Short mmCIF file of C-alpha atoms in Angstrom, two decimals:
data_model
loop_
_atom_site.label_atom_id
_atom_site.label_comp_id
_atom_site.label_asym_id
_atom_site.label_seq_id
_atom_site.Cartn_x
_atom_site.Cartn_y
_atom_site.Cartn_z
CA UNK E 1 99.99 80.84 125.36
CA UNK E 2 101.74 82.00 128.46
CA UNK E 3 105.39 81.80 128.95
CA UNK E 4 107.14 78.86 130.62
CA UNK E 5 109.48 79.46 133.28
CA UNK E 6 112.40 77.36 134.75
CA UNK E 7 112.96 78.45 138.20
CA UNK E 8 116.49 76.41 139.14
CA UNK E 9 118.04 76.83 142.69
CA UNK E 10 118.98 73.88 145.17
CA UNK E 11 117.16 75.92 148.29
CA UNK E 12 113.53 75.03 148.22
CA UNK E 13 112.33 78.41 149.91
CA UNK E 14 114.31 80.09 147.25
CA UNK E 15 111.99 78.03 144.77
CA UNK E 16 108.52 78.45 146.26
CA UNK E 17 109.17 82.44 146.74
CA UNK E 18 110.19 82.77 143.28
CA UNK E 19 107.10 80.23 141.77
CA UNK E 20 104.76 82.16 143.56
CA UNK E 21 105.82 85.48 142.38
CA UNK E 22 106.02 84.36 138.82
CA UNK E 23 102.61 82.17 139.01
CA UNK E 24 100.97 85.68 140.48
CA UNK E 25 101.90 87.26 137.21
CA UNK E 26 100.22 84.35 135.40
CA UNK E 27 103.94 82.59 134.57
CA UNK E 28 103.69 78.84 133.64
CA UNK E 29 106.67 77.91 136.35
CA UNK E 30 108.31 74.78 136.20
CA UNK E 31 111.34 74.20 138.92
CA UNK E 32 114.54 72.42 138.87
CA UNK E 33 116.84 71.69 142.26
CA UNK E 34 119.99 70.56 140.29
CA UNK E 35 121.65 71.87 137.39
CA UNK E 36 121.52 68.40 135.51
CA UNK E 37 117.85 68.12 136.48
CA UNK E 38 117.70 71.82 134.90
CA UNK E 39 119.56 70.79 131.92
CA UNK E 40 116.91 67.67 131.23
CA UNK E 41 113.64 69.52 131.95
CA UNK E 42 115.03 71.87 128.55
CA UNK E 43 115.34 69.11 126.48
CA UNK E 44 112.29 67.77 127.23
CA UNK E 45 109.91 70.68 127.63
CA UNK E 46 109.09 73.93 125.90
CA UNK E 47 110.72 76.66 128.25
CA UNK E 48 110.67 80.21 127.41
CA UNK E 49 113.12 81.47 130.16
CA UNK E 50 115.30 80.21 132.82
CA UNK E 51 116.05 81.78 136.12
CA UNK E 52 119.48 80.04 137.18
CA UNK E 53 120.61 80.10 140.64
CA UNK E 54 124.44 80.62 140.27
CA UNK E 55 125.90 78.74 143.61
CA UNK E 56 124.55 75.40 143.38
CA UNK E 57 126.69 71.93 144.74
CA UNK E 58 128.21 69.99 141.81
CA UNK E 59 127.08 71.52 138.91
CA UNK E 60 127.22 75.39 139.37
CA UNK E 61 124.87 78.21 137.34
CA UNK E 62 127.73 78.76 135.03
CA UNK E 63 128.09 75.40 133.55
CA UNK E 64 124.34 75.05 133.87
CA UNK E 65 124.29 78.25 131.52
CA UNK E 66 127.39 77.33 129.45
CA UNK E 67 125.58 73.75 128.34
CA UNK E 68 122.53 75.60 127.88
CA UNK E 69 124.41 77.80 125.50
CA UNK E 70 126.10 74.93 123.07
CA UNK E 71 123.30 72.43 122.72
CA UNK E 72 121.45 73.54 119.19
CA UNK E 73 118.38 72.76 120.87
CA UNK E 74 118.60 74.97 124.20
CA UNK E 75 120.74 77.75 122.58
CA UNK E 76 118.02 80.23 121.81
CA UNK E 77 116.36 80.03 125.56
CA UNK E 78 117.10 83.32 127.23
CA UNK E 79 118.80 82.50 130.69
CA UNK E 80 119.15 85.36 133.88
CA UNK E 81 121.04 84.46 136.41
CA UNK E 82 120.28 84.53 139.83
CA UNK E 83 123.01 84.96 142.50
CA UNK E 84 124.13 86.69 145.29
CA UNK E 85 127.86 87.63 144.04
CA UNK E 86 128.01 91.25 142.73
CA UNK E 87 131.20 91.37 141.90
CA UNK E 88 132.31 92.41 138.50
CA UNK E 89 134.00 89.67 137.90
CA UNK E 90 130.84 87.11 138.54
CA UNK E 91 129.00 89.59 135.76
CA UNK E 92 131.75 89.56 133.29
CA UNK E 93 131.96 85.47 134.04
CA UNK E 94 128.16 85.13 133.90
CA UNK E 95 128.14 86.63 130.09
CA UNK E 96 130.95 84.66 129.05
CA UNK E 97 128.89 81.38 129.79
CA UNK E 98 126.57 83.12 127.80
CA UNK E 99 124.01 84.24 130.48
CA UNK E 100 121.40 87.10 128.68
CA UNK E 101 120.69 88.97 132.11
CA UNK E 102 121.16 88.94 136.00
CA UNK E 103 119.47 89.70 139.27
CA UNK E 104 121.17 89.95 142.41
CA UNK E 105 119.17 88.30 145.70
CA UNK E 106 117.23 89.70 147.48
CA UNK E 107 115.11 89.93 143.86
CA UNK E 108 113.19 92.57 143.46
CA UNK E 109 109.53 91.79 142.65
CA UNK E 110 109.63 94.52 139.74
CA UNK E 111 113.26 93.64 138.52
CA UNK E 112 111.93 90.01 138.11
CA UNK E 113 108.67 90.66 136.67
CA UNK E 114 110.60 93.41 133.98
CA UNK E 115 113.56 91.05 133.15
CA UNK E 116 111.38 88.18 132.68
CA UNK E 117 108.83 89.55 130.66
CA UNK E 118 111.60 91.08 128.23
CA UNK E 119 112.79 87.76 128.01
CA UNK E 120 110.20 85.94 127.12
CA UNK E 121 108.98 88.45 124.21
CA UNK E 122 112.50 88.36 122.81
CA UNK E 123 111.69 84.44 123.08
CA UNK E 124 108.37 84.77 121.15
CA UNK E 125 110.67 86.84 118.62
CA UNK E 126 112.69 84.87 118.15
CA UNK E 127 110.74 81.09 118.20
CA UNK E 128 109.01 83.10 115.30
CA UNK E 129 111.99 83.89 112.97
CA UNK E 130 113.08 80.05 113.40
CA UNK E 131 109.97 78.83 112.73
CA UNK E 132 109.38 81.53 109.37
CA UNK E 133 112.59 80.89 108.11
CA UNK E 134 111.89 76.49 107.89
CA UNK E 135 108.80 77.48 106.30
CA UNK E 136 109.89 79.67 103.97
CA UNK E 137 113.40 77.22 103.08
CA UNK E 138 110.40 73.91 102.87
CA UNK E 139 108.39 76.10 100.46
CA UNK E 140 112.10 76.86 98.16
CA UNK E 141 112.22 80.42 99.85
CA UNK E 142 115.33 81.41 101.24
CA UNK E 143 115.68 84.23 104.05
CA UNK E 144 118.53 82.93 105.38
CA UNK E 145 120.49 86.20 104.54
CA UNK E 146 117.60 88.40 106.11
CA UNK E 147 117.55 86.49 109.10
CA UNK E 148 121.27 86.14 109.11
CA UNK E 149 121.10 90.35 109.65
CA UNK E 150 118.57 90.05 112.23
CA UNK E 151 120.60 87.82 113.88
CA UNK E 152 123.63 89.53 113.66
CA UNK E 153 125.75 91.50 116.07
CA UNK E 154 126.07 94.78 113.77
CA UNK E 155 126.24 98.12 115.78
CA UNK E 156 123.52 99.61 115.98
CA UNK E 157 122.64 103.59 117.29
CA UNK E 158 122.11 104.09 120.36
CA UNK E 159 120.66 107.36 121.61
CA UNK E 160 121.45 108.36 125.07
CA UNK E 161 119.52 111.35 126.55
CA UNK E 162 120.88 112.79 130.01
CA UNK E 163 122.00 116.28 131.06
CA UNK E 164 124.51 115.21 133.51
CA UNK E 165 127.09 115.67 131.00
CA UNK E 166 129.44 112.99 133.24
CA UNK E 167 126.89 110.06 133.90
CA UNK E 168 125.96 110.66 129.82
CA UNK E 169 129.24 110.70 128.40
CA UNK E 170 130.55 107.49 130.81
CA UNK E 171 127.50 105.51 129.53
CA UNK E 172 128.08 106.81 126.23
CA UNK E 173 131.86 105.14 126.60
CA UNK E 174 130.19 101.69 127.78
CA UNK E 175 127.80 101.97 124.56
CA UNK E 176 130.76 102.66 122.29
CA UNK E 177 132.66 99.23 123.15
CA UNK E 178 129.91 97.90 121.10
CA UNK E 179 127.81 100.45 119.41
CA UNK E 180 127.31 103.92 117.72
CA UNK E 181 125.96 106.40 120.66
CA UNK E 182 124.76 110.04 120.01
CA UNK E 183 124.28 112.01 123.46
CA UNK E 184 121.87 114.67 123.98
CA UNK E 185 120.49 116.65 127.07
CA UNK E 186 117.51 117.81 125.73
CA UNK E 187 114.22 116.10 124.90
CA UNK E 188 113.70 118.41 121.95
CA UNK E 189 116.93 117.93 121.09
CA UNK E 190 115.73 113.78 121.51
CA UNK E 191 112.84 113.61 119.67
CA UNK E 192 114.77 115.61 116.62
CA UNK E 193 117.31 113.15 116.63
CA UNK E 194 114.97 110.31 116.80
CA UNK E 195 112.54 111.87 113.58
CA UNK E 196 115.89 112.42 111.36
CA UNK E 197 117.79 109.18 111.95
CA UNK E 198 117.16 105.36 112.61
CA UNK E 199 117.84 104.58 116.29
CA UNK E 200 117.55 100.76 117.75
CA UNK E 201 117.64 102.31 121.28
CA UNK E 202 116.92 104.97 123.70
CA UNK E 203 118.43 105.02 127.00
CA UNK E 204 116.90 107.72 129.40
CA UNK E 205 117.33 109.40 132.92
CA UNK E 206 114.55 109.30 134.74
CA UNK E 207 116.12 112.36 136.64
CA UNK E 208 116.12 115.44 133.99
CA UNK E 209 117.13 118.68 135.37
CA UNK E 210 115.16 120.48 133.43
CA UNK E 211 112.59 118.24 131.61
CA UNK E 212 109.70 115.27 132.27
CA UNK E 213 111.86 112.48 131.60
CA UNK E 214 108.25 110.65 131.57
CA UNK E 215 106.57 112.97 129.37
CA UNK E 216 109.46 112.28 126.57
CA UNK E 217 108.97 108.56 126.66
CA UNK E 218 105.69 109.11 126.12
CA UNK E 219 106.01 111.11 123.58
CA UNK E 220 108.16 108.69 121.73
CA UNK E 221 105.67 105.86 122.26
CA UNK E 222 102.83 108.09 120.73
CA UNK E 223 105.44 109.01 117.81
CA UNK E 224 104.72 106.55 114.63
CA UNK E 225 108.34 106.21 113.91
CA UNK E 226 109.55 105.42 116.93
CA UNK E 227 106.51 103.58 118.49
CA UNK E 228 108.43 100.72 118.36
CA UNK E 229 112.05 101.98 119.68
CA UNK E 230 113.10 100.47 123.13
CA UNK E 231 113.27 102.20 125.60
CA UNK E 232 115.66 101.85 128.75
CA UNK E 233 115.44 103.90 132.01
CA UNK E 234 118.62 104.89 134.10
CA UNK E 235 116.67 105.41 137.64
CA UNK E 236 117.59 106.72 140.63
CA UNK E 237 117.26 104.79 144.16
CA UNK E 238 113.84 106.07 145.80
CA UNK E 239 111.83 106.68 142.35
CA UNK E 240 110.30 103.57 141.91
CA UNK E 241 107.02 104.83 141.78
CA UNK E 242 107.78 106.72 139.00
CA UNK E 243 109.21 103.55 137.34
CA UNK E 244 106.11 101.74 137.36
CA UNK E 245 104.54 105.06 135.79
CA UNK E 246 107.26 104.70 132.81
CA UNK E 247 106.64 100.48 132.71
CA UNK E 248 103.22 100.98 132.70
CA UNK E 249 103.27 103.50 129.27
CA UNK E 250 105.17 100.88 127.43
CA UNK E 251 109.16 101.54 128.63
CA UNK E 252 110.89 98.31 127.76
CA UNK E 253 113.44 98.38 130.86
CA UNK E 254 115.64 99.52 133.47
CA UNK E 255 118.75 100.01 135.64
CA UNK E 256 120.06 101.59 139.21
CA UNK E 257 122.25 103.52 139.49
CA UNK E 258 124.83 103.67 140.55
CA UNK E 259 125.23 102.11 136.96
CA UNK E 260 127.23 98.82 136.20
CA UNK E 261 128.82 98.37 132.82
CA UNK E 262 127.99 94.35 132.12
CA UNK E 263 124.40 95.24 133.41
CA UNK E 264 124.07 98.11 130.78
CA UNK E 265 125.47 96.04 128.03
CA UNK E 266 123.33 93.02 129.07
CA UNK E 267 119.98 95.34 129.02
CA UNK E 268 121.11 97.17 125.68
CA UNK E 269 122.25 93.22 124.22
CA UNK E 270 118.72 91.69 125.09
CA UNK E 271 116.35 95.48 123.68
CA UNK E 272 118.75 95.93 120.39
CA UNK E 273 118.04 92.38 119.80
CA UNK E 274 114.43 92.94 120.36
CA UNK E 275 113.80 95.30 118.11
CA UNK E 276 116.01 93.70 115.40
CA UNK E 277 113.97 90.81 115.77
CA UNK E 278 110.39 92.13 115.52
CA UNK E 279 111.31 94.38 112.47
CA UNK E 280 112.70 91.79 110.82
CA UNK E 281 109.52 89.87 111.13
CA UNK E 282 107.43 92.93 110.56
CA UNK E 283 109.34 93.55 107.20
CA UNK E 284 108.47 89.82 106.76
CA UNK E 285 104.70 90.42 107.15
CA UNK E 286 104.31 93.46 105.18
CA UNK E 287 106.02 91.93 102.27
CA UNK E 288 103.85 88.99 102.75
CA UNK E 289 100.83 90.98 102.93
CA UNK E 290 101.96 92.70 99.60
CA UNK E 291 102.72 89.16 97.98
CA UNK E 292 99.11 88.24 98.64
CA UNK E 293 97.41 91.21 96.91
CA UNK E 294 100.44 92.83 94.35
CA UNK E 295 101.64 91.00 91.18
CA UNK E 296 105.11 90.00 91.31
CA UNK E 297 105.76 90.80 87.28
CA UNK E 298 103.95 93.88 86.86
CA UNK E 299 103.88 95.62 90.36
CA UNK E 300 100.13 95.93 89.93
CA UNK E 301 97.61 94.85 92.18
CA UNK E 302 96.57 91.17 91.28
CA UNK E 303 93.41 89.59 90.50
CA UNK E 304 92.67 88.31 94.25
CA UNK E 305 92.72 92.11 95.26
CA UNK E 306 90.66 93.06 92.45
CA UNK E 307 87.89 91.15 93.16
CA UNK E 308 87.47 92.22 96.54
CA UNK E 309 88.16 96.05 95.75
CA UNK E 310 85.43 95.31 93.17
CA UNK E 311 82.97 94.12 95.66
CA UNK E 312 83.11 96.65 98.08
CA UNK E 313 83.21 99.45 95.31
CA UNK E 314 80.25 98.50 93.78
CA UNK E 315 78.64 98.16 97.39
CA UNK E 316 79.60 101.70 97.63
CA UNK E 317 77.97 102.90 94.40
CA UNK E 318 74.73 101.20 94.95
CA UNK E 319 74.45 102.38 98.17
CA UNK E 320 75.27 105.81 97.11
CA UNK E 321 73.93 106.03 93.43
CA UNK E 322 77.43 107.44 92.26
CA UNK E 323 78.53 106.14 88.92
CA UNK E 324 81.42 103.43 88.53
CA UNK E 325 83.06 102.30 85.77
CA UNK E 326 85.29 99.06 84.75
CA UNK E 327 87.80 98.83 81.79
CA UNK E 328 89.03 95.62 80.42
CA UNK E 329 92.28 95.67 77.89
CA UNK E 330 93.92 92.63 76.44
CA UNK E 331 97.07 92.74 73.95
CA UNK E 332 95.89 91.63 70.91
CA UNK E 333 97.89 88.37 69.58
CA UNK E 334 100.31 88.48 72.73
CA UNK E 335 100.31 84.52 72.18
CA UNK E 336 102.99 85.55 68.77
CA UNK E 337 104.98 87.74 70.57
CA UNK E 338 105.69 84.87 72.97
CA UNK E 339 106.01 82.45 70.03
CA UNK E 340 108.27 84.76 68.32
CA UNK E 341 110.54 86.09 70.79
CA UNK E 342 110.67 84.07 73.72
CA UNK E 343 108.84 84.64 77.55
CA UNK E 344 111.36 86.68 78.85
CA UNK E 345 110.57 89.01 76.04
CA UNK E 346 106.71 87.87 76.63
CA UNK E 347 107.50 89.28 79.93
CA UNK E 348 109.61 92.53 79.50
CA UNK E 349 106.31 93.45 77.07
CA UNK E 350 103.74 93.21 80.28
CA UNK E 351 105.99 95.06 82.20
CA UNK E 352 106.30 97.75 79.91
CA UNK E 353 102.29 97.39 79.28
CA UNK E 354 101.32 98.35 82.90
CA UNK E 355 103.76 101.37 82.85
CA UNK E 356 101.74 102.62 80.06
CA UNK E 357 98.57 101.20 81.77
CA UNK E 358 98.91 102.91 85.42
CA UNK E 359 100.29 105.98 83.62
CA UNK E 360 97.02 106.35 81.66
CA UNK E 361 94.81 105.98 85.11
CA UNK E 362 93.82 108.38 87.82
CA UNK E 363 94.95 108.11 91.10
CA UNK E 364 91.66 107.05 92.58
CA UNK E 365 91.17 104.80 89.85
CA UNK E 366 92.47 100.85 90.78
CA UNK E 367 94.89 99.24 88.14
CA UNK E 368 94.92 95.26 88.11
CA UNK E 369 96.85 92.80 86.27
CA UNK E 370 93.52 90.78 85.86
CA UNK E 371 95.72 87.35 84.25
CA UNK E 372 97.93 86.65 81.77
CA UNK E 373 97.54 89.15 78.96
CA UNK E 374 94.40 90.89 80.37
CA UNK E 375 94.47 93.97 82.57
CA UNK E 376 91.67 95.70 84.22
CA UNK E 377 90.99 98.98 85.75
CA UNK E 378 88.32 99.95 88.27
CA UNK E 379 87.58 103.52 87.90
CA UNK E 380 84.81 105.39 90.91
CA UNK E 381 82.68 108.22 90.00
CA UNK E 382 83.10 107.69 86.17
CA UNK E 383 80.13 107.52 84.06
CA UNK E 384 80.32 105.78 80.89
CA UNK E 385 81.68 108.60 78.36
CA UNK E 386 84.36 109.44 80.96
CA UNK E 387 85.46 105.59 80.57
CA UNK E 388 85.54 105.76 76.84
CA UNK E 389 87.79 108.49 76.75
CA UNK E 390 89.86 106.41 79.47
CA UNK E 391 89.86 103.37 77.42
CA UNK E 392 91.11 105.30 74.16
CA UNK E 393 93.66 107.42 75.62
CA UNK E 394 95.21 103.94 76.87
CA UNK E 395 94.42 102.43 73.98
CA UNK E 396 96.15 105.27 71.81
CA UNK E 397 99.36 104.97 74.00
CA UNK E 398 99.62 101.14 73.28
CA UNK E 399 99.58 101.17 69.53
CA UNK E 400 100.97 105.05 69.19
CA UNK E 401 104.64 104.22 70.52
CA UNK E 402 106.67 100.90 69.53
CA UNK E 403 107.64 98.71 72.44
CA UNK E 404 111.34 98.45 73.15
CA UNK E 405 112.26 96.14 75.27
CA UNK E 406 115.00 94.10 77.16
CA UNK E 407 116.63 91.61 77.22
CA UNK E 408 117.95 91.89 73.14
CA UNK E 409 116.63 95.71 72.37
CA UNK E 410 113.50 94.35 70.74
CA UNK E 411 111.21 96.60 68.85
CA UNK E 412 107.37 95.54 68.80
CA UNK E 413 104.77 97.00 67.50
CA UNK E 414 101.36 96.20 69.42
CA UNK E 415 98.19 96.69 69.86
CA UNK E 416 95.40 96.51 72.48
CA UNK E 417 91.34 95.59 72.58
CA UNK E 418 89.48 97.66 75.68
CA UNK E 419 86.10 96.41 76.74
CA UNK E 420 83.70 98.82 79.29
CA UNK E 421 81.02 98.28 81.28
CA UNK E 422 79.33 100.65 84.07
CA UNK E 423 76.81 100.00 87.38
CA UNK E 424 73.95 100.39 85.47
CA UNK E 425 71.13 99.18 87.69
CA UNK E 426 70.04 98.78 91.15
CA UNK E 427 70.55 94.88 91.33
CA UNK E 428 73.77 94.80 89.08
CA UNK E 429 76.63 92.40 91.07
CA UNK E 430 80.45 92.71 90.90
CA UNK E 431 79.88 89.84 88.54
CA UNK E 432 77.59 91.32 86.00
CA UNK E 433 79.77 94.33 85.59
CA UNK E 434 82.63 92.31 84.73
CA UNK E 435 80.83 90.41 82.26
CA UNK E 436 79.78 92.64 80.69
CA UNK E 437 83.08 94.29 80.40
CA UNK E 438 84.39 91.23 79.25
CA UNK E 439 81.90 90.83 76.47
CA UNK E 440 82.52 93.80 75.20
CA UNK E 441 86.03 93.39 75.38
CA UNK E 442 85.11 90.18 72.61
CA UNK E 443 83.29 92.18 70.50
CA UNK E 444 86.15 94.40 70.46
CA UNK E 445 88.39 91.53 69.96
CA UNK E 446 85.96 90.08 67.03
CA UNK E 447 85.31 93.85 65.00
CA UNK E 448 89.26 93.81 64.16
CA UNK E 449 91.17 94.69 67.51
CA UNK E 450 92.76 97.93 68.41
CA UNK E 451 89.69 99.71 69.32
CA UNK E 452 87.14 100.92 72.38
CA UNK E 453 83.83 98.72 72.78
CA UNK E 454 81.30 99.53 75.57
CA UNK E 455 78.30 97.20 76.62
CA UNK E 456 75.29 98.32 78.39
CA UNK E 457 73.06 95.99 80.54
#
């Protein structure tokens, strides 16, 4: 889905200049010639960014942005203004109405494109969180207080790398109104800093002395830890073909110099938020991920995991005639100790049981909480005598040491039944293997519990 664009200035020219610039970079532009016409096209329609023309008749650009700002509904669209005032005071003015960035007319075709673009990601971002966090609150999950922190205005590090000690340490001063800079002149010096500590932003002059201010972006974007660290260029009138260079290997922004302070704080407002914002919901997805495959109780991988680990391992040993083996261990009369103690007991016993089950298993080997009392481990390259000695080492630690557990200090004394089965033929499925594991986890279960039982095809 492309990003929507409100284009809002009372000059028509202004308009169709800016439309077809924006529609050339494949923009969904919609226009406005009136603030209150601007203000009703965002309550009707989906807009990802507005570009506000500051001197309009009646309604101006900085009640047009202040509006924008307090309706729950438009808050969260990302607004630059547009105007021809430079003055300090129309910046400082512009971000108290709450505006997120500025361009000054005549716009520059790559200022635009850059500023919108960054924009309308940090719209994506943030249309994302929203819509994660009502999820997660309709399915009785609360992130409020991670989202909260994403949203917040903590300080965050900034690192600033120039070796004009006075243009460095005057930025630095601007940074420090708001948050924690470290300056340093040297890209080795950078990319140290950057490997040992967590930075939210890098702001960089294009014009080392004595280094390719080019080369060390790119070596941050090729850097895992800091692929995703924004990056903001300080550039210097007459290189702007070695800005594109820098936009086009991933650098997230820029300013002119001479530098203005509400600009820099604008740019480093709109990248810190950013990257806040898509870490938060990377967190989100990784935890997700390992909510879908991990077992919230035990920490062990969980059955839905299993079963397609399974598959493709026995794929693996079929295709290359290597031996695999599976092991399948149930407490014996769990049901009592839940009867008899409680579940959070019934619970603090399962926990303690996969300790003792992933410490008896190799590190290739895959440990599963397989369901309720049953556990199972997959175990590559191990041929069936190598399993039994698996399967009564584990069983040996279950009924060797007593079980004390918490909440209460309970001492239990239990026991555990392990079933085996191996690939034993050409045609065997993930299915046979497991149920053949599983029988011989009954006949286990049926010659007394607390012992081994293999079963071949």
């Amino acid at each position: 889905m492309t990003a929507r664009v409100l284009v809002v200035d009372d000059i028509s020219a202004n308009v169709k200049l800016l439309e077809a610039r924006l529609s050339a970079e494949y923009f969904d532009v919609l226009t406005a010639s009136s603030g209150p016409e601007a203000l009703d096209v965002c309550e009707r329609e989906r807009v990802d960014v507005v570009l506000l023309d500051v001197m309009m008749p009646g309604m101006d650009g900085f009640e047009v942005c202040r509006r924008l700002k307090s309706n729950p509904k438009t808050h969260h669209i990302p607004i630059i203004l547009v105007t021809a005032l430079d003055q300090v005071s129309d910046r400082v003015r512009g971000l108290q109405s709450g505006a997120d960035d500025f361009l000054t007319k005549p716009v520059d075709d790559i200022a635009l494109i850059t500023r919108v673009k960054n924009l309308a990601r940090l719209k994506t971002l943030t249309d994302e969180m929203l819509l994660r966090a009502l999820t997660g609150r309709q399915l009785g999950i609360n992130e409020d207080a991670a989202l909260l922190k994403a949203l917040s205005n903590e300080k965050s590090r900034v690192l600033i790398v120039d070796d004009d000690q006075r243009n460095a340490t005057r930025i630095a001063n601007w940074v420090a109104t708001i948050h924690l800079p470290t300056v340093v002149s040297a890209p080795t010096a950078a990319l140290d800093e950057l490997s040992d500590g967590e930075y939210d932003l890098a702001i960089v002059s294009l014009s080392l002395a004595q280094a390719d201010a080019l080369r060390l972006c790119s070596q941050i974007r090729s850097a895992s830890r800091t692929r995703h660290l924004p990056i903001i260029l300080v550039v210097e009138p007459g290189y702007e073909a070695r800005l594109l260079r820098a936009l086009d290997m991933g650098v997230n922004d820029y300013i002119m110099r001479p530098v203005d302070e509400n600009e820099l704080l604008a740019r480093v407002k709109t990248q810190v938020r950013r990257k806040r914002y898509s870490d938060h919901l990377r967190d989100r997805l990784e935890e997700s991920i390992e909510a879908s495959v991990i077992d919230a109780l035990t920490g062990l991988h969980n059955r839905r995991y299993m079963e397609t680990h399974l598959t493709t391992l026995v794929e693996e040993a079929r295709r290359t005639g290597r031996a695999l083996s599976v092991l399948l261990a149930d407490i014996d009369h769990f049901k009592h100790v839940n009867d008899t103690y409680g579940h959070d007991i019934g619970d603090a016993v399962l926990r303690e049981f996969s300790v003792r089950f992933r410490r008896n298993t190799r590190g290739i080997d895959l440990a599963c909480r397989y369901g309720g009392e049953e556990f199972l481990v997959i175990m590559p390259d191990t041929d069936m005598s190598r399993a039994f000695q698996v399967g009564e080492r584990l069983r040996a630690s279950i009924a060797s040491d007593v079980f004390q557990v918490s909440p209460g200090g309970v001492s239990i004394n239990l026991t555990a039944s392990v079933g085996l089965a191996t690939l034993e033929c050409g045609d065997d499925t993930p299915e046979t293997v497991f149920r053949r594991a599983d029988q011989a986890l009954f006949v286990a279960k049926r010659a007394g519990r607390n012992r081994v039982e293999a079963n071949a095809a």
